[in-house]
Amino acid sequence: MTEIRINSIHYKNFKGFKDYKLELDGKSAHAIGPNGAGKTSIGEGLTWLLFGKDLLGAKLNPKPKDKDKNEVLGLDPTIEAELVIDGKVVLMKRVQKENWTTKRGELEKTRGSDKTEYYIDAVPKKEKEWKEYLENIEPEEVLQIMTAAGFFMTLEWKNRRNYLISLTGLTDEEIIEMDPELKELESILDGKSIEDAKKILTSRKKKLQDDIKSLPGRIQENQDMLDRLALDELDKNQIESDLNVAQSNLEKAEAKVISAENGDSSLDFKEQVANLNIKLGEEKNKFLAGSNLVTENLNNDLTTIHSEGTKLRETQTSLQFEIDKLANSKKLLENDKEYLLKEYSELKVLNFDEHKKECSMCGQDLPVDQIEDLVAKFNLDKSNKVENNISLGKKAASDIGIYTNEINELVAKRQEVTNNLDKTMKRYNELKNELESQKQQTGAFEDTDSYKKIKSEIEELQQKIIVAKSDSSQFIQEATQERDKAKIEVNRLIELTFKLDQAIPVNERMAELRKEDSNLKTQNQEVERHLWLIDEFTRKKVKMLEESINNHFELTKFKLFKPLKNGGLDEVCEATYNGIDYSAGMSTGERGRCDLDIISGFSKSLNVSMPVFLDNAESITEPIVFDGQLIENYARKEKFNVEVK
């Protein structure tokens, strides 16, 4: 370990000290005095000597000041310390000198920026050489952490966090390598840091969610276009078929008009009567076939239901067989378990046979070492048997539970099959009754509505034939109306065909948008899974880091992460003592103890010991235990003095 101690330190024209020398001889000390007496300046003398800063890391102007807080000119602040570094005495000196110059053509001198002189063992050094000398021990900020109690907690939280993590030596890659569940992170990160990967995924998730939110509106726009076309559930093939029929009807209607204007208008009515007579014959055939079809369909349904009932009975029988088989297996296991319990009870009371300590030939006691071997062998054999008995018993109990669950499942299935079988047989009886009833209900074709309707149309046409033979003007008017109606229908169907053609690209676009919606949601789920994996890594890293870091400290426990309401984690760096946060609620005395504990932790981890300065030591009520050189400042209404311990 690199150890630095103060033998002596000389303050000259430094803040409130005109000429003061502190002799410590490498020992700890108590600086006692009222506020403003110079206790803090003792520690600032060392930090200014080494770093040019105060105890909290701020740039320090050591110039003495008058009662009006103005610099006293003409004095050069000087700190010279005799340090012991790894057993070797080193003299280090820092002097801040005023820099006065006279500009050409002027009589008065002008003060420029002060100059700093550095000396190591009386040898002048440049600032770069001075810093390199200290850097060979540890970086400047690390030395400040281990010199000024409380300095570490003034650092920005991310810097504190990085210093603490450096103590563990754990890298993200090592954490991932140790946990198979995190293995996929290697491909997700692809060389990027956890933070960068999370930023990329979060940004991608936002973009995906924005795109997903926009899709319903875009789909609705296309749906509105379809609604404006008012196509409902129209089928293009059906429309085209209807159009062909309508065009054929239009041609017939036009021919009818020509026929009515040029010839006998009754011919058309006669043709219609002939067609209706044909239709009447077709309807009669349908009626006769239909009555047979009803009974045929009922017979087919009965056959199907009967087949279903047969299959359900077979399933019911098969399930009962499986239940009985499992019940037998379960019973055998229960017998085995009962036997194992009995065997276990016998093994527990089984003791070593004392007669085996005697020789079976001569009856004398066997040598002690042989007896010990026999007893040990007996105990080992008993232990193995007990262990084997317990293992077999647990397995038997587990298998009994498995069989019980399987039996319960099969019983439930059997009940379900039984219920279905009851319903099937009920339906079978209903169909059978319906078939018997249907056979008795077949009536005459002449009583049907179809027959009466067609017969009425034929009679109406026959009346028109009689009228047409006497007056064709009415027929011409009816033929013209029929033609006009046919034209309207053709035009309507042509318009529908045009609208259907317009709807094709709209439907295709909607299909594309729905596919895009599905793809985006799949991508979003994958991104959320990757983010969850990163959060899972963070949670595991939290546990590993906090455990590793807190092992370096006796009193202080660090929180590196804060749980969020959404289940995530927020990076922090908060020191705690007995559950109280350093930054909120911790007393001055507790902070002091934590500050020293933090320095001790870094000192042990980095193998470097520095002189430490502690302010407000009077607020610490418990004895202070510290391995290195410690200068404690106590605020008391006494004359300023330093007591070397």
XYZ file of C-alpha atoms in Angstrom:
645
model
C 0.000 0.000 0.000
C 1.191 3.510 -0.842
C 0.987 5.504 2.422
C 1.397 9.264 2.738
C 1.654 10.977 6.141
C 2.404 14.519 7.246
C 5.477 15.017 9.431
C 5.131 18.783 9.400
C 3.441 21.491 7.389
C 4.439 25.162 7.362
C 1.839 27.866 6.553
C 3.191 31.268 5.557
C 0.956 34.159 4.470
C -1.733 31.556 3.849
C -5.253 32.832 4.419
C -5.417 33.703 8.148
C -1.997 32.202 8.979
C 0.903 34.641 8.854
C 3.554 32.134 9.919
C 2.418 28.869 11.474
C 4.082 25.468 11.562
C 2.239 22.286 12.499
C 4.379 19.382 13.743
C 2.577 16.035 13.489
C 5.388 13.507 13.040
C 3.017 11.322 11.004
C 0.449 11.148 13.801
C -3.228 12.025 13.995
C -4.382 15.191 15.727
C -7.317 17.223 17.024
C -7.611 20.853 15.892
C -9.666 22.674 18.535
C -10.989 26.208 18.496
C -13.955 28.477 17.811
C -15.435 29.043 14.375
C -13.165 31.137 12.140
C -10.027 30.259 14.103
C -8.374 28.483 11.158
C -9.183 24.811 11.737
C -10.430 24.289 8.170
C -7.448 26.230 6.799
C -5.130 23.540 8.197
C -6.605 20.975 5.818
C -6.849 23.476 2.952
C -3.126 24.036 3.306
C -2.478 20.453 2.192
C -5.123 20.421 -0.578
C -3.858 23.761 -1.931
C -0.269 22.498 -1.787
C -1.128 19.374 -3.757
C -3.994 20.495 -6.009
C -4.435 24.273 -5.727
C -7.962 23.677 -4.363
C -9.934 23.786 -1.117
C -11.292 20.764 0.766
C -14.377 20.615 -1.470
C -12.403 20.710 -4.720
C -13.033 24.375 -5.603
C -10.192 26.595 -6.824
C -8.652 28.322 -3.781
C -7.185 31.817 -3.529
C -4.897 31.612 -0.462
C -4.065 35.354 -0.335
C -4.520 36.919 3.136
C -7.298 39.517 3.332
C -7.802 42.649 5.392
C -10.824 43.476 7.513
C -12.668 44.672 4.371
C -12.054 41.308 2.663
C -9.575 42.814 0.207
C -6.338 41.007 -0.687
C -3.255 42.118 1.224
C -0.711 42.830 -1.503
C 2.993 42.136 -1.284
C 2.615 38.779 0.467
C 3.369 35.426 -1.194
C 1.262 32.534 0.159
C 3.544 29.562 0.801
C 2.938 26.022 1.981
C 5.849 23.700 2.649
C 5.217 20.189 3.900
C 7.466 17.393 4.981
C 5.645 14.252 3.873
C 6.502 10.623 4.398
C 5.644 8.677 1.247
C 6.110 4.924 1.620
C 8.681 5.548 4.378
C 10.644 8.108 2.386
C 10.726 11.762 3.493
C 9.743 14.149 0.684
C 9.721 17.970 0.919
C 6.988 19.576 -1.180
C 6.599 23.328 -1.489
C 4.188 25.612 -3.351
C 4.528 29.406 -3.583
C 2.065 31.848 -5.162
C 3.866 35.028 -6.236
C 2.437 38.307 -7.413
C 3.326 39.267 -10.972
C 3.905 43.014 -11.505
C 4.942 44.494 -14.868
C 5.476 48.005 -16.235
C 3.978 48.618 -19.634
C 5.953 50.647 -22.155
C 5.334 54.349 -21.732
C 3.836 53.997 -18.249
C 5.372 54.654 -14.849
C 3.064 52.568 -12.645
C 3.326 48.826 -12.431
C 0.339 46.691 -13.363
C -0.469 43.430 -11.590
C -0.951 40.445 -13.855
C -1.916 36.875 -13.069
C -0.053 35.443 -10.110
C 2.643 32.868 -10.783
C 3.002 29.568 -8.966
C 6.332 27.968 -8.105
C 6.680 24.278 -7.285
C 9.518 22.500 -5.446
C 10.094 18.833 -4.662
C 13.030 18.241 -2.332
C 14.088 21.857 -3.080
C 14.254 21.114 -6.805
C 12.120 23.546 -8.879
C 9.441 21.789 -10.888
C 7.113 22.811 -13.663
C 3.375 22.491 -13.126
C 3.251 19.534 -15.527
C 6.026 17.733 -13.638
C 4.286 18.453 -10.326
C 1.017 16.928 -11.565
C 2.813 13.940 -13.088
C 4.465 13.280 -9.720
C 1.060 13.097 -8.025
C -0.500 11.220 -10.951
C 2.023 8.415 -10.417
C 0.343 7.823 -7.053
C -3.308 8.214 -8.142
C -5.314 10.639 -10.330
C -5.837 14.044 -8.701
C -9.562 13.609 -8.014
C -8.984 10.205 -6.395
C -6.370 11.740 -4.069
C -8.868 14.483 -3.180
C -11.501 11.828 -2.391
C -9.097 10.190 0.067
C -7.918 13.475 1.637
C -11.027 15.560 2.345
C -13.867 13.905 4.267
C -17.082 14.767 2.443
C -15.432 15.586 -0.912
C -16.692 12.372 -2.538
C -20.334 13.222 -1.788
C -19.948 16.657 -3.433
C -19.134 15.041 -6.781
C -21.802 14.876 -9.477
C -23.765 11.628 -8.886
C -22.709 10.025 -12.160
C -19.028 10.537 -11.271
C -19.610 9.018 -7.823
C -21.355 6.095 -9.454
C -18.517 5.489 -11.921
C -15.928 5.528 -9.118
C -17.945 2.986 -7.128
C -18.488 0.693 -10.113
C -14.746 0.796 -10.830
C -14.202 -0.805 -7.404
C -16.116 -3.931 -8.470
C -14.192 -4.627 -11.641
C -17.444 -5.968 -13.133
C -18.216 -5.117 -16.763
C -21.543 -5.426 -18.570
C -20.035 -8.133 -20.770
C -19.038 -10.227 -17.736
C -22.500 -9.905 -16.186
C -24.129 -11.052 -19.447
C -21.668 -13.937 -19.789
C -22.488 -15.179 -16.264
C -26.266 -15.430 -16.890
C -27.583 -17.686 -19.710
C -30.935 -15.841 -19.643
C -29.134 -12.675 -20.783
C -27.194 -14.364 -23.604
C -29.455 -12.838 -26.286
C -28.327 -9.366 -25.197
C -25.030 -9.908 -27.023
C -26.794 -9.845 -30.408
C -29.139 -7.031 -29.294
C -26.254 -4.814 -28.184
C -24.055 -5.652 -31.201
C -21.130 -3.728 -29.750
C -23.238 -0.880 -28.342
C -23.449 0.020 -24.661
C -26.537 -0.833 -22.618
C -27.424 2.872 -22.401
C -27.098 3.449 -26.156
C -29.037 0.281 -27.006
C -31.838 1.310 -24.644
C -31.979 4.784 -26.201
C -32.179 3.267 -29.699
C -34.902 0.792 -28.672
C -36.889 3.461 -26.811
C -36.735 5.748 -29.847
C -37.743 2.872 -32.123
C -40.629 1.963 -29.796
C -41.924 5.540 -29.891
C -41.750 5.554 -33.708
C -43.557 2.187 -33.901
C -46.275 3.302 -31.495
C -46.772 6.540 -33.436
C -47.094 4.529 -36.656
C -49.512 2.083 -34.995
C -51.646 4.969 -33.692
C -51.841 6.507 -37.185
C -53.022 3.321 -38.931
C -56.654 3.190 -37.659
C -57.244 6.674 -39.096
C -55.729 5.701 -42.441
C -57.800 2.496 -42.528
C -60.926 4.489 -41.639
C -60.259 6.921 -44.515
C -60.367 4.020 -46.959
C -63.415 2.557 -45.222
C -65.171 5.922 -45.603
C -64.428 5.798 -49.335
C -66.065 2.371 -49.507
C -69.030 3.604 -47.475
C -69.513 6.485 -49.914
C -69.669 3.951 -52.758
C -72.540 2.280 -50.819
C -71.661 -1.212 -52.033
C -72.591 -3.075 -48.831
C -71.854 -6.787 -49.394
C -72.257 -6.836 -53.207
C -70.561 -9.570 -55.205
C -68.998 -8.464 -58.501
C -69.626 -11.825 -60.173
C -73.276 -11.686 -59.138
C -73.606 -8.088 -60.404
C -72.105 -9.041 -63.778
C -74.461 -12.020 -63.987
C -77.444 -9.794 -63.108
C -76.298 -7.281 -65.745
C -76.288 -9.969 -68.444
C -79.814 -10.973 -67.442
C -80.968 -7.330 -67.380
C -79.489 -6.657 -70.836
C -81.242 -9.781 -72.163
C -84.527 -8.577 -70.610
C -84.011 -5.168 -72.217
C -83.559 -6.764 -75.633
C -86.767 -8.760 -75.147
C -88.641 -5.659 -73.946
C -87.517 -3.687 -77.004
C -88.577 -6.570 -79.248
C -91.943 -6.636 -77.478
C -92.461 -2.913 -78.168
C -91.684 -3.439 -81.859
C -93.996 -6.427 -81.976
C -96.806 -4.480 -80.257
C -96.432 -1.564 -82.666
C -96.283 -3.737 -85.804
C -98.407 -6.765 -85.153
C -100.607 -8.899 -82.871
C -99.962 -7.881 -79.275
C -101.616 -11.002 -77.919
C -98.773 -13.229 -79.159
C -96.543 -12.147 -76.287
C -99.208 -12.984 -73.719
C -99.637 -16.403 -75.275
C -95.871 -16.982 -75.022
C -95.969 -15.992 -71.343
C -98.859 -18.396 -70.707
C -96.861 -21.209 -72.324
C -93.833 -20.389 -70.143
C -95.995 -20.315 -66.996
C -97.449 -23.730 -67.821
C -93.886 -25.064 -68.118
C -93.021 -23.430 -64.764
C -96.147 -24.973 -63.210
C -94.959 -28.423 -64.266
C -91.495 -27.749 -62.817
C -92.975 -26.613 -59.483
C -95.078 -29.780 -59.290
C -91.980 -31.929 -59.845
C -90.164 -29.953 -57.128
C -93.069 -30.486 -54.742
C -93.057 -34.220 -55.258
C -89.249 -34.401 -54.940
C -89.324 -32.119 -51.895
C -91.667 -34.294 -49.869
C -89.374 -37.254 -50.505
C -86.318 -35.092 -49.759
C -87.628 -34.139 -46.302
C -87.975 -37.749 -45.220
C -84.661 -38.649 -46.864
C -82.888 -35.811 -44.990
C -84.450 -36.927 -41.713
C -83.235 -40.493 -42.324
C -79.721 -39.184 -43.071
C -79.771 -37.106 -39.870
C -80.864 -40.139 -37.846
C -77.989 -42.183 -39.281
C -75.487 -39.415 -38.455
C -76.810 -38.986 -34.886
C -76.734 -42.753 -34.314
C -73.086 -42.866 -35.490
C -72.187 -40.008 -33.120
C -73.845 -41.855 -30.230
C -71.847 -45.012 -31.007
C -68.554 -43.052 -31.015
C -69.440 -41.339 -27.714
C -70.165 -44.725 -26.084
C -66.790 -46.033 -27.308
C -65.049 -42.934 -25.918
C -66.898 -43.341 -22.611
C -65.760 -46.979 -22.346
C -62.157 -46.071 -23.266
C -62.020 -43.299 -20.635
C -63.378 -45.627 -17.930
C -60.684 -48.178 -18.850
C -57.961 -45.500 -18.482
C -59.435 -44.353 -15.149
C -59.421 -47.930 -13.792
C -55.859 -48.494 -15.006
C -54.583 -45.279 -13.354
C -56.500 -46.068 -10.152
C -54.759 -49.475 -9.957
C -51.352 -47.837 -10.498
C -52.150 -45.226 -7.840
C -53.186 -47.972 -5.381
C -49.863 -49.792 -5.930
C -47.971 -46.548 -5.261
C -49.992 -45.926 -2.096
C -49.045 -49.444 -0.913
C -45.387 -48.692 -1.718
C -45.600 -45.408 0.183
C -47.145 -47.151 3.211
C -44.363 -49.765 3.115
C -41.681 -47.033 2.851
C -43.179 -45.183 5.849
C -43.072 -48.387 7.862
C -39.493 -49.052 6.725
C -38.538 -45.457 7.616
C -39.886 -45.897 11.166
C -37.883 -49.122 11.546
C -34.688 -47.504 10.220
C -34.974 -44.530 12.584
C -34.925 -46.802 15.693
C -32.298 -49.185 14.291
C -29.098 -49.123 16.401
C -25.715 -50.752 16.093
C -25.647 -54.352 17.383
C -23.388 -54.248 20.442
C -22.652 -57.984 20.086
C -20.691 -57.248 16.928
C -18.051 -55.549 19.086
C -17.000 -59.060 20.241
C -15.048 -61.595 18.234
C -17.388 -64.321 17.012
C -14.635 -66.940 17.542
C -13.153 -66.097 20.952
C -15.739 -63.762 22.476
C -13.176 -61.062 23.268
C -13.754 -57.389 22.413
C -12.503 -56.385 19.002
C -9.806 -53.710 18.688
C -11.132 -50.147 19.049
C -10.222 -49.168 15.485
C -12.164 -52.167 14.106
C -15.169 -51.303 16.279
C -15.038 -47.720 15.058
C -14.883 -48.938 11.447
C -17.887 -51.242 12.038
C -19.896 -48.458 13.706
C -18.987 -45.994 10.941
C -19.901 -48.530 8.263
C -23.216 -49.228 10.074
C -24.016 -45.493 10.346
C -23.130 -44.888 6.696
C -25.252 -47.839 5.587
C -28.146 -46.635 7.779
C -27.820 -43.091 6.465
C -27.821 -44.310 2.853
C -30.881 -46.466 3.487
C -32.735 -43.587 5.184
C -31.772 -41.220 2.390
C -32.864 -43.749 -0.268
C -36.101 -44.393 1.674
C -36.908 -40.655 1.816
C -36.095 -40.219 -1.871
C -38.353 -43.125 -2.866
C -41.082 -41.842 -0.530
C -41.014 -38.358 -2.040
C -41.128 -39.800 -5.549
C -44.050 -42.059 -4.606
C -45.943 -39.088 -3.116
C -45.221 -37.011 -6.215
C -46.357 -39.813 -8.563
C -49.536 -40.318 -6.478
C -50.305 -36.620 -6.933
C -49.712 -36.893 -10.671
C -51.985 -39.958 -10.942
C -54.660 -38.185 -8.866
C -54.605 -35.177 -11.206
C -54.731 -37.400 -14.297
C -57.657 -39.419 -12.856
C -59.552 -36.208 -12.026
C -58.995 -34.914 -15.559
C -60.218 -38.208 -17.075
C -63.284 -38.280 -14.780
C -64.135 -34.741 -15.926
C -63.738 -35.791 -19.569
C -65.891 -38.886 -18.994
C -68.638 -36.721 -17.455
C -68.457 -34.368 -20.425
C -68.763 -37.327 -22.836
C -71.715 -38.694 -20.812
C -73.471 -35.317 -21.019
C -72.903 -35.171 -24.786
C -74.196 -38.739 -25.160
C -77.417 -37.842 -23.285
C -77.946 -34.831 -25.567
C -77.267 -36.961 -28.673
C -79.787 -39.634 -27.681
C -82.382 -36.960 -26.907
C -81.878 -35.456 -30.385
C -82.081 -38.943 -31.960
C -85.506 -39.576 -30.393
C -86.746 -36.134 -31.487
C -85.726 -36.769 -35.128
C -87.305 -40.204 -35.055
C -90.633 -38.726 -33.908
C -90.362 -35.959 -36.519
C -89.833 -38.519 -39.310
C -92.982 -40.402 -38.289
C -94.963 -37.152 -38.219
C -93.623 -35.992 -41.613
C -94.713 -39.167 -43.318
C -98.307 -38.394 -42.264
C -98.309 -34.694 -43.384
C -97.668 -34.913 -47.146
C -100.564 -33.008 -48.930
C -101.683 -32.230 -52.596
C -99.680 -29.905 -54.929
C -102.905 -28.002 -55.850
C -103.137 -26.762 -52.242
C -99.686 -25.074 -52.325
C -99.138 -21.299 -52.601
C -96.829 -21.828 -55.583
C -99.565 -23.558 -57.586
C -102.160 -20.907 -56.681
C -99.815 -18.016 -57.616
C -98.833 -19.414 -61.051
C -102.441 -20.407 -61.813
C -103.569 -16.851 -60.971
C -100.915 -15.365 -63.325
C -102.053 -17.686 -66.157
C -105.677 -16.642 -65.706
C -104.667 -12.940 -65.701
C -102.691 -13.376 -68.954
C -105.571 -15.176 -70.599
C -107.777 -12.138 -69.845
C -105.089 -9.877 -71.406
C -105.092 -12.035 -74.555
C -108.832 -11.455 -74.901
C -108.404 -7.670 -74.416
C -105.353 -7.476 -76.718
C -107.243 -8.980 -79.587
C -109.735 -6.097 -79.364
C -107.361 -3.178 -78.436
C -103.536 -3.163 -78.875
C -102.933 0.435 -77.600
C -102.852 -0.644 -73.950
C -100.388 -3.410 -74.765
C -98.047 -0.950 -76.539
C -98.102 1.271 -73.439
C -97.307 -1.654 -71.108
C -94.510 -2.863 -73.404
C -92.980 0.621 -73.462
C -93.092 0.843 -69.641
C -91.470 -2.569 -69.383
C -88.677 -1.466 -71.774
C -88.062 1.746 -69.808
C -87.928 -0.204 -66.549
C -85.419 -2.626 -68.099
C -83.236 0.306 -69.233
C -83.207 1.729 -65.687
C -82.149 -1.640 -64.277
C -79.344 -2.011 -66.868
C -78.041 1.492 -66.087
C -78.219 0.772 -62.344
C -76.193 -2.409 -62.718
C -73.631 -0.703 -65.004
C -73.140 1.975 -62.321
C -72.673 -0.704 -59.634
C -70.058 -2.437 -61.807
C -68.174 0.861 -62.128
C -68.285 1.393 -58.342
C -67.031 -2.139 -57.737
C -64.073 -1.428 -60.034
C -63.362 1.703 -57.973
C -63.493 -0.338 -54.741
C -60.821 -2.858 -55.812
C -57.739 -0.628 -55.163
C -59.349 0.698 -51.960
C -59.815 -2.834 -50.613
C -56.268 -3.728 -51.639
C -54.946 -0.645 -49.791
C -56.943 -1.553 -46.688
C -55.508 -5.082 -46.777
C -51.993 -3.612 -47.038
C -52.664 -1.274 -44.092
C -54.007 -4.121 -41.936
C -50.949 -6.214 -42.799
C -48.719 -3.250 -41.938
C -50.599 -2.874 -38.626
C -49.947 -6.534 -37.790
C -46.246 -6.242 -38.732
C -45.807 -3.058 -36.684
C -47.423 -4.644 -33.631
C -45.168 -7.694 -34.006
C -42.116 -5.410 -34.230
C -43.352 -3.428 -31.220
C -43.699 -6.632 -29.189
C -40.140 -7.599 -30.144
C -38.820 -4.159 -29.156
C -40.693 -4.341 -25.840
C -39.198 -7.796 -25.253
C -35.705 -6.430 -25.913
C -36.362 -3.500 -23.549
C -37.606 -5.944 -20.924
C -34.419 -7.974 -21.368
C -32.333 -4.819 -20.860
C -34.369 -3.972 -17.737
C -33.874 -7.544 -16.508
C -30.129 -7.137 -17.092
C -30.256 -3.852 -15.165
C -32.108 -5.469 -12.255
C -29.542 -8.265 -12.041
C -26.701 -5.788 -12.481
C -28.189 -3.728 -9.643
C -28.066 -6.648 -7.271
C -24.553 -7.714 -8.278
C -23.113 -4.188 -8.265
C -24.711 -3.079 -5.010
C -23.613 -6.278 -3.248
C -20.071 -5.990 -4.617
C -19.760 -2.246 -3.917
C -21.222 -2.394 -0.416
C -18.735 -5.120 0.519
C -16.047 -2.400 0.355
C -17.633 -0.343 3.149
C -18.356 -1.061 6.803
C -21.144 1.448 7.586
C -22.208 3.035 4.325
C -24.544 1.318 1.895
C -24.943 2.728 -1.596
C -28.134 2.721 -3.662
C -27.289 2.741 -7.364
C -30.837 2.383 -8.674
C -34.291 3.677 -7.751
C -37.416 1.666 -8.718
C -39.938 3.540 -10.891
C -43.729 3.254 -10.837
C -43.724 1.642 -14.301
C -41.526 -1.205 -13.048
C -38.314 0.186 -14.530
C -35.193 1.424 -12.745
C -33.664 4.880 -12.602
C -29.903 5.212 -12.115
C -28.877 7.119 -8.960
C -25.977 7.156 -6.518
C -27.075 7.728 -2.930
C -25.160 6.869 0.224
C -27.254 5.576 3.125
C -26.632 4.794 6.766
C -29.158 2.745 8.738
C -31.654 3.336 5.899
C -31.279 7.152 5.964
C -30.176 8.944 2.778
C -27.020 11.054 2.981
C -28.721 13.882 1.064
C -31.948 13.859 3.076
C -32.384 13.371 6.797
C -28.867 12.262 7.759
C -27.348 14.173 10.686
C -23.971 15.926 10.485
C -22.424 13.300 12.757
C -23.761 10.431 10.659
C -22.454 12.120 7.520
C -19.030 12.427 9.120
C -18.939 8.727 9.939
C -20.036 7.878 6.382
C -17.387 10.202 4.911
C -14.622 8.433 6.841
C -16.075 5.022 5.955
C -16.065 5.972 2.249
C -12.418 7.079 2.441
C -11.477 3.834 4.231
C -13.227 1.792 1.549
C -11.392 3.521 -1.309
C -8.107 3.380 0.603
C -8.330 -0.390 1.090
C -9.464 -1.014 -2.484
C -6.833 1.207 -4.135
C -4.035 0.451 -1.630
C -3.433 4.154 -1.021
C -3.569 5.965 2.346
C -3.662 9.779 2.537
C -3.815 12.238 5.471
C -7.510 12.928 6.069
C -9.121 16.145 7.328
C -12.524 15.934 9.029
C -14.620 19.017 9.843
C -17.369 19.109 12.501
C -15.851 16.206 14.419
C -17.653 17.404 17.562
C -20.962 16.210 16.024
C -19.792 12.570 16.058
C -20.777 11.092 19.421
C -19.339 7.598 18.927
C -15.592 6.866 19.065
C -13.897 7.457 15.720
C -11.896 4.484 14.440
C -9.622 5.222 11.445
C -6.503 3.395 10.288
C -4.670 6.314 8.632
C -3.530 9.770 9.726
C -6.641 11.761 10.683
C -6.858 15.445 11.619
C -10.214 16.116 13.306
C -11.592 19.651 13.670
C -13.586 20.355 16.842
C -15.528 23.603 17.178
C -15.170 24.712 20.791
C -15.011 28.050 22.586
C -11.360 27.542 23.435
C -8.159 29.101 22.236
C -7.051 27.598 18.908
C -4.607 24.738 19.395
C -3.712 21.381 17.819
C -3.382 18.301 20.015
C -1.240 15.561 18.492
C -2.372 12.056 19.413
